[in-house]
Structure formats: structure tokens, C-alpha cells
Short mmCIF file of C-alpha atoms in Angstrom, two decimals:
data_model
loop_
_atom_site.label_atom_id
_atom_site.label_comp_id
_atom_site.label_asym_id
_atom_site.label_seq_id
_atom_site.Cartn_x
_atom_site.Cartn_y
_atom_site.Cartn_z
CA MET V 1284 121.12 150.69 70.02
CA ASN V 1285 119.18 150.29 73.29
CA LYS V 1286 119.40 147.42 75.25
CA ARG V 1287 116.81 146.05 77.20
CA GLN V 1288 116.91 145.18 80.67
CA ALA V 1289 116.44 141.63 81.84
CA GLY V 1290 114.79 140.83 85.49
CA PHE V 1291 112.20 140.20 87.47
CA GLY V 1292 109.18 142.34 87.44
CA GLY V 1293 107.00 143.22 90.53
CA LEU V 1294 104.26 140.90 89.93
CA GLN V 1295 106.61 137.72 89.31
CA LEU V 1296 108.30 139.12 92.61
CA ILE V 1297 104.98 138.89 94.26
CA LEU V 1298 103.95 135.40 92.99
CA ALA V 1299 107.08 134.12 93.94
CA ALA V 1300 106.82 135.00 97.43
CA ALA V 1301 103.09 134.13 97.59
CA ILE V 1302 104.05 130.51 96.25
CA ILE V 1303 106.94 130.23 98.97
CA ALA V 1304 104.28 131.33 101.79
CA GLY V 1305 102.04 128.79 100.55
CA ILE V 1306 104.86 126.01 100.88
CA SER V 1307 105.86 127.02 104.38
CA LEU V 1308 102.40 127.23 105.47
CA VAL V 1309 102.13 123.68 104.96
CA ALA V 1310 105.94 122.47 105.36
CA VAL V 1311 106.46 123.62 108.75
CA PRO V 1312 103.91 122.26 110.76
CA LYS V 1313 105.02 118.92 109.07
CA TYR V 1314 108.54 119.47 109.86
CA LYS V 1315 107.58 120.23 113.90
CA ALA V 1316 105.48 117.28 113.74
CA PHE V 1317 108.22 114.85 112.35
CA VAL V 1318 110.71 116.32 115.03
CA ASN V 1319 108.45 115.78 118.03
CA LYS V 1320 107.46 112.32 116.90
CA SER V 1321 111.03 111.65 116.40
CA LYS V 1322 111.56 112.86 120.29
CA ILE V 1323 109.14 110.62 121.29
CA THR V 1324 110.93 107.75 119.69
CA GLU V 1325 114.19 108.40 121.00
CA ALA V 1326 112.74 108.40 124.33
CA LEU V 1327 111.27 105.05 123.56
CA ASN V 1328 114.43 103.95 122.64
CA LEU V 1329 116.12 105.47 125.67
CA ALA V 1330 113.78 102.89 127.87
CA GLY V 1331 114.81 99.83 125.84
CA GLU V 1332 117.79 98.96 127.91
CA SER V 1333 115.53 99.28 131.21
CA ARG V 1334 112.81 96.90 129.26
CA ARG V 1335 116.04 94.41 128.55
CA LYS V 1336 117.43 94.64 132.01
CA LEU V 1337 113.83 93.94 133.49
CA ALA V 1338 113.43 91.03 131.06
CA GLU V 1339 116.50 89.61 132.10
CA PHE V 1340 115.56 89.91 135.77
CA TYR V 1341 112.68 88.35 134.91
CA MET V 1342 114.39 85.16 133.30
CA THR V 1343 116.99 84.69 135.92
CA SER V 1344 114.36 85.24 138.80
CA ASN V 1345 111.16 83.89 137.55
CA ARG V 1346 109.43 87.17 138.58
CA PHE V 1347 109.56 91.13 138.02
CA PRO V 1348 111.17 93.22 140.98
CA SER V 1349 109.08 93.27 143.84
CA ASN V 1350 109.34 97.24 145.29
CA ASP V 1351 110.85 100.40 143.35
CA THR V 1352 114.19 100.12 144.95
CA GLU V 1353 114.91 96.70 143.46
CA ALA V 1354 113.58 98.10 140.28
CA ALA V 1355 115.85 100.93 140.19
CA THR V 1356 118.79 98.52 139.57
CA ALA V 1357 117.16 98.39 136.05
CA ARG V 1358 117.47 101.80 135.35
CA THR V 1359 118.98 102.73 131.84
CA THR V 1360 122.83 104.07 132.56
CA THR V 1361 123.80 106.69 129.87
CA LEU V 1362 126.20 109.18 129.95
CA SER V 1363 124.38 111.79 128.34
CA LYS V 1364 120.84 111.42 128.15
CA PRO V 1365 118.87 113.74 125.77
CA LYS V 1366 117.97 117.45 126.75
CA PHE V 1367 114.48 117.01 126.40
CA VAL V 1368 114.31 114.08 128.82
CA ARG V 1369 113.69 115.21 132.58
CA ASP V 1370 113.92 111.84 134.03
CA LEU V 1371 113.91 108.13 133.66
CA GLN V 1372 112.59 105.88 136.08
CA VAL V 1373 111.39 102.02 136.60
CA LYS V 1374 108.56 101.48 139.11
CA THR V 1375 106.44 98.50 140.27
CA GLY V 1376 102.58 98.25 140.22
CA PHE V 1377 102.33 101.21 137.71
CA ARG V 1378 98.60 101.51 136.28
CA ASN V 1379 97.73 97.47 137.09
CA ASN V 1380 101.18 96.47 135.56
CA GLU V 1381 103.97 94.43 137.35
CA VAL V 1382 106.55 96.74 136.14
CA ALA V 1383 106.93 99.88 134.01
CA VAL V 1384 109.91 102.25 132.57
CA LEU V 1385 108.56 105.80 132.60
CA VAL V 1386 110.53 108.62 130.62
CA TYR V 1387 109.62 112.37 131.64
CA LEU V 1388 109.72 114.99 129.34
CA ASN V 1389 110.52 118.39 130.19
CA GLU V 1390 108.01 120.86 129.89
CA GLY V 1391 107.14 122.44 126.78
CA VAL V 1392 109.05 119.95 124.78
CA VAL V 1393 105.69 118.69 122.75
CA GLU V 1394 102.32 120.53 122.65
CA ASN V 1395 100.29 119.54 125.81
CA PRO V 1396 96.75 120.91 125.81
CA SER V 1397 95.81 118.98 128.75
CA GLY V 1398 98.58 120.47 130.63
CA ASP V 1399 98.88 117.05 132.03
CA GLU V 1400 102.82 115.89 133.18
CA GLN V 1401 104.28 114.25 129.88
CA TYR V 1402 106.07 110.82 129.95
CA ILE V 1403 105.93 107.60 128.00
CA PHE V 1404 106.13 104.28 129.35
CA LEU V 1405 106.72 100.87 128.43
CA ALA V 1406 104.73 98.39 130.94
CA GLY V 1407 105.67 94.75 131.54
CA ASN V 1408 103.54 91.90 132.62
CA SER V 1409 104.26 88.57 133.12
CA ASN V 1410 102.43 86.25 130.62
CA LYS V 1411 100.66 83.50 132.45
CA GLY V 1412 100.52 81.68 129.40
CA GLY V 1413 104.11 80.38 129.41
CA GLU V 1414 106.93 80.00 131.92
CA TYR V 1415 109.40 82.95 131.66
CA ALA V 1416 107.32 84.71 129.09
CA VAL V 1417 107.15 88.71 129.46
CA THR V 1418 104.27 91.00 127.45
CA TRP V 1419 105.19 94.72 126.95
CA SER V 1420 102.62 97.20 126.03
CA CYS V 1421 103.17 101.02 125.55
CA GLY V 1422 101.43 104.32 126.64
CA SER V 1423 101.70 107.67 127.43
CA ASN V 1424 100.39 110.75 129.29
CA GLY V 1425 100.05 114.48 127.94
CA ILE V 1426 101.60 113.11 124.73
CA PRO V 1427 99.20 113.68 121.43
CA VAL V 1428 98.26 110.21 120.28
CA ASP V 1429 99.38 111.11 116.68
CA LEU V 1430 103.21 111.47 117.89
CA LEU V 1431 103.29 108.13 119.48
CA PRO V 1432 104.64 105.15 117.09
CA ASP V 1433 102.29 103.12 115.33
CA ASN V 1434 102.67 100.18 117.83
CA CYS V 1435 102.25 102.48 120.88
CA LYS V 1436 98.96 103.75 119.84
CA GLY V 1437 96.99 100.76 121.67
#
């Protein structure tokens, strides 16, 4: 008796390879976008401690820091910042805001068609309607809008 060998034929292997290639054409860009969006979210979380310190400063002083040296006391202190973060700064008078926390990204972390310096920021302003009230907003520079969290797209 002659046994027939079982296995995949050439056409079946080519079809399987085509299916895998098609799936990877869709999955890889989605994965990269997911990873980049998570980096931006982590950068915003890193700025959160500075935002809290600035809010405490405002609550105790009824004002924001008046200069960058005073604002630097609210800078986030961490033992190990993420590798994609170059620097974190706290500045006064940034883009017509009273105070801002800026998280600068290393070059090439996310695609940057404009070539501008890449950073994300949290900006604070005193709420003129009430005592001890602070309004926070966020934004970015050199980072595609689709990578920003929904509450940061303005």
C-alpha cells in the first residue's frame, strides 16, 4: 500500500503568507500609533506632580510663582524619568498663561513632519471667577494632534 504524504501545498503556503502580510500592513502602524500615544500620556502623567505642586502653591499663596526660579520649586522630582523624555521645566508667562509645565521629548520619539521642537505642556491660570480656583489646559508643539489624549485636543 502506498501512503499519501500529508502537508501544505505551495499554493496554500503562498496564501497563508499573503494573509499574514495583509494583517501586518494594518496591525504594525496601529501598534506604533498606540505606543506613541502611550508615550505622550506618560509624559502628561509625569507633568502631573508639578501641576499638583503649582496648585498647592496657588492655594497657599493665592498666586502662582512670579518668576522661573520660584516656579522651579514645583518641578517634578523622579529617580528615573522615561528614556524618551529629555527634560521637564516649569515656566512662568508661557504662551500668555500664568504658569506652565513643559515636558520635552527626545528627538525622533514620535514622527515630526514640522521639524519643530517636541514638547507637551500643562498650562495653569487663576480663575478670575473665584478665589483659589485654577484652570488647567494642555497642548503640544511638534506632536501630531491624533497622539494627544482627547481632553488635550482643545
